[in-house]
């Protein structure tokens, strides 16, 4: 099931996206969204008698992280190498504030403090229930679904600050969407799902989740050995190689097979 959040100009609602999408989740003309009563994370899926064509609504971030977005750094060997970093021996965690989250189509604002704003296309895991100390073999029990994230990073500030907070924490630095896919088999990701990023139509990143250094169950076990995760918290699983700069006016698209495409443009702050 594809769960989205949307507005028609009124109060935002959650909805289920029905109909065909292609392998990268691009909807066709007839794709519709059926509104839901409340947030399915908390009240389950309750369909309302309200249906719209997807093209008639504006999609919003499909989840509002209740407490945190946990990023994982250097989780693809080739990406660690391209930035001159050693491979981690355990997952490297950092936070993005929940205020950095924006939705599909929202602008990524280019802050004046940086001269090197990078995209990082990533698979995002949405947590479905309160959990801590989750063993890897039970990790799938706490997953609500998967969406696409862009871990926008001010690379120069990341280098100069050492700490990642400022470099990854600006408002609009965590686009999520276009929806949450709840039915994907996590094994699917172990076997490898393509993660691609296009900048103004040019392919920049073309990775596979088969190349994750630490797989999703390992990440959930590791994170929850440190901190409690709440429903709606998000884990960004790391970015493949090919990260690079964006300029004001650029359009960045992150596509994950089986989920869809997350598109945002860079705007002057
Ligand atoms: Zn990242």
XYZ file of C-alpha atoms and ligand atoms in Angstrom:
270
model
C 0.000 0.000 0.000
C 1.192 3.514 -0.825
C 0.340 5.967 1.951
C 0.667 9.657 1.143
C -0.210 12.926 2.828
C -1.839 15.563 0.696
C -3.832 18.752 0.519
C -6.393 20.093 -1.908
C -5.999 23.505 -0.346
C -7.829 22.491 2.815
C -6.576 20.734 5.949
C -3.961 18.060 5.055
C -5.155 14.456 4.965
C -3.527 11.076 4.631
C -4.527 8.947 1.689
C -3.935 5.685 -0.128
C -2.581 6.013 -3.661
C -4.286 3.507 -5.937
C -3.828 2.549 -9.550
C -0.847 1.801 -11.669
C 2.597 3.236 -11.306
C 5.613 2.222 -13.343
C 8.729 0.594 -11.906
C 9.955 3.950 -10.608
C 6.535 4.733 -9.178
C 5.566 7.349 -11.734
C 1.783 7.441 -11.620
C -0.275 7.447 -14.787
C -3.124 9.839 -15.570
C -5.785 7.765 -13.844
C -3.967 7.298 -10.540
C -6.150 8.341 -7.626
C -5.765 8.993 -3.934
C -8.434 7.880 -1.456
C -8.519 9.973 1.718
C -8.105 8.391 5.146
C -9.560 9.269 8.528
C -6.610 10.270 10.691
C -2.986 9.157 10.575
C -2.750 5.463 9.673
C 0.345 5.184 11.857
C -1.881 5.603 14.899
C -5.419 4.661 13.873
C -4.882 2.150 11.062
C -6.207 2.512 7.531
C -9.760 3.892 7.591
C -10.923 4.870 4.118
C -13.157 7.906 3.672
C -15.652 8.364 0.842
C -13.372 10.928 -0.725
C -11.269 10.276 -3.798
C -9.188 12.624 -5.925
C -7.065 12.271 -8.996
C -3.485 12.326 -7.856
C -2.775 15.110 -10.338
C -5.395 17.296 -8.592
C -3.750 17.255 -5.138
C -0.478 18.498 -3.724
C 1.521 15.800 -1.959
C 3.152 16.658 1.376
C 5.844 14.847 3.344
C 4.235 11.429 3.962
C 5.404 11.355 7.571
C 6.036 13.985 10.212
C 8.792 12.454 12.325
C 7.492 12.597 15.871
C 10.916 13.024 17.421
C 13.843 12.512 15.051
C 15.423 11.624 11.761
C 18.446 9.391 12.324
C 20.988 9.590 9.532
C 23.574 6.914 8.830
C 26.878 8.098 7.406
C 29.241 6.251 5.091
C 27.072 3.173 4.645
C 28.217 2.538 1.055
C 31.922 1.785 0.598
C 32.281 3.699 -2.670
C 30.684 6.806 -1.128
C 32.967 6.682 1.919
C 35.914 6.453 -0.474
C 34.787 9.362 -2.674
C 34.850 11.652 0.380
C 38.194 10.258 1.531
C 36.809 8.486 4.595
C 37.709 5.071 6.024
C 34.997 2.420 6.194
C 33.113 2.483 9.486
C 33.419 -0.555 11.742
C 29.952 0.153 13.158
C 27.116 2.363 11.898
C 27.881 6.087 12.136
C 24.810 7.912 13.420
C 23.819 11.550 13.266
C 20.588 13.509 13.677
C 18.629 15.685 11.341
C 16.026 17.741 13.202
C 12.404 16.945 12.345
C 12.095 20.593 11.304
C 14.365 19.828 8.313
C 11.636 17.671 6.727
C 9.824 18.940 3.631
C 7.671 17.179 1.070
C 7.834 16.317 -2.616
C 7.889 19.436 -4.761
C 8.894 21.681 -1.871
C 11.951 23.896 -2.374
C 15.341 23.026 -0.898
C 16.596 26.382 0.340
C 20.234 27.210 -0.367
C 21.604 28.790 2.837
C 23.978 31.734 2.638
C 26.385 29.971 5.033
C 27.461 27.358 2.453
C 29.105 27.351 -0.957
C 28.854 23.573 -1.447
C 25.306 22.218 -1.154
C 25.078 18.495 -1.964
C 22.277 16.023 -2.695
C 22.341 12.545 -1.140
C 19.648 10.181 -2.427
C 18.725 7.592 0.185
C 16.292 4.855 1.123
C 14.350 5.974 4.226
C 12.844 3.590 6.785
C 9.717 4.800 8.612
C 9.337 3.342 12.097
C 5.857 2.072 13.006
C 5.946 1.577 16.744
C 7.757 2.575 19.895
C 10.776 0.326 20.237
C 14.164 -0.147 21.854
C 16.740 -2.945 21.896
C 15.237 -4.530 18.778
C 17.145 -7.677 17.730
C 17.961 -7.735 13.995
C 15.689 -10.716 13.407
C 12.707 -8.717 14.733
C 13.526 -5.481 12.933
C 10.820 -5.876 10.308
C 8.187 -5.853 13.091
C 8.918 -2.201 13.852
C 8.972 -0.961 10.231
C 5.873 0.920 9.048
C 7.196 1.237 5.519
C 9.764 2.801 3.228
C 10.023 6.123 1.506
C 12.672 8.160 -0.302
C 14.879 10.740 1.361
C 17.332 13.370 0.206
C 19.923 13.895 2.943
C 20.824 17.419 1.802
C 24.238 18.384 3.154
C 26.330 21.552 3.223
C 29.580 19.701 2.502
C 31.889 22.573 3.372
C 30.222 23.031 6.769
C 30.327 19.290 7.393
C 34.091 19.397 6.911
C 34.709 22.583 8.883
C 32.354 21.805 11.791
C 33.295 18.096 12.077
C 29.938 17.712 13.885
C 27.164 17.206 11.300
C 24.401 19.170 13.033
C 24.616 22.440 11.124
C 25.659 20.882 7.797
C 22.646 18.559 7.706
C 20.164 20.397 9.901
C 18.965 23.452 7.986
C 15.231 23.799 7.340
C 14.326 21.986 4.070
C 17.408 19.693 4.207
C 15.322 16.516 4.511
C 12.876 16.097 1.627
C 10.816 12.912 2.101
C 8.278 11.268 -0.205
C 6.423 10.919 -2.440
C 4.665 8.347 -0.250
C 5.332 5.461 2.116
C 5.320 2.015 0.535
C 4.213 -0.415 3.259
C 4.288 -3.654 1.299
C 7.897 -3.952 0.252
C 9.651 -7.056 1.415
C 12.827 -6.006 3.237
C 14.575 -8.969 1.654
C 13.950 -7.118 -1.579
C 16.440 -4.536 -0.353
C 18.984 -7.153 0.695
C 18.825 -8.501 -2.847
C 19.370 -4.980 -4.098
C 17.067 -2.147 -5.062
C 18.321 0.639 -7.281
C 18.758 4.079 -5.768
C 19.223 6.720 -8.469
C 19.628 10.471 -8.339
C 19.221 12.728 -11.358
C 20.213 16.396 -11.347
C 18.489 18.380 -14.097
C 17.906 15.042 -15.827
C 21.532 13.844 -15.670
C 22.164 10.603 -13.791
C 24.482 11.344 -10.841
C 23.981 8.445 -8.423
C 23.177 4.854 -9.407
C 23.575 2.551 -6.431
C 22.026 -0.590 -5.034
C 20.923 -1.364 -1.499
C 22.767 -4.659 -1.957
C 25.900 -2.570 -1.340
C 24.819 -1.270 2.084
C 27.667 -1.959 4.509
C 25.157 -2.339 7.362
C 21.769 -3.685 6.278
C 18.439 -2.398 7.563
C 17.959 -4.935 10.403
C 21.500 -4.185 11.606
C 20.805 -0.431 11.517
C 17.570 -0.776 13.501
C 19.275 -2.982 16.072
C 22.167 -0.563 16.362
C 20.079 2.596 16.655
C 17.636 1.070 19.153
C 20.515 -0.213 21.289
C 21.190 3.482 21.928
C 17.835 5.261 21.795
C 14.123 4.569 21.784
C 12.476 5.072 18.413
C 8.923 6.404 18.193
C 6.245 5.862 15.542
C 7.018 8.158 12.635
C 10.731 8.400 13.335
C 12.819 7.970 10.196
C 16.166 6.294 9.544
C 18.065 7.444 6.447
C 20.151 4.457 5.412
C 23.063 6.219 3.707
C 23.860 7.376 0.203
C 25.660 5.638 -2.665
C 28.565 7.238 -4.478
C 28.087 10.134 -6.853
C 27.111 12.911 -4.447
C 27.675 16.378 -5.802
C 26.763 20.032 -5.732
C 23.438 21.668 -6.509
C 22.833 25.270 -7.539
C 19.821 27.516 -7.156
C 17.309 26.558 -9.847
C 18.469 22.933 -10.125
C 15.942 20.098 -10.024
C 16.954 16.970 -8.094
C 15.099 13.666 -8.462
C 15.745 10.635 -6.265
C 14.197 7.404 -7.546
C 13.978 4.064 -5.782
C 12.644 1.051 -7.641
C 9.381 -0.108 -6.097
C 8.695 3.188 -4.329
C 8.758 6.090 -6.763
C 10.489 9.404 -7.372
C 11.051 12.324 -5.023
C 11.523 15.622 -6.872
C 12.599 18.976 -5.412
C 14.065 22.206 -6.731
C 16.746 24.331 -5.130
C 15.705 27.885 -4.288
C 17.389 30.928 -2.792
C 16.690 31.116 0.914
Zn 23.412 10.740 3.920
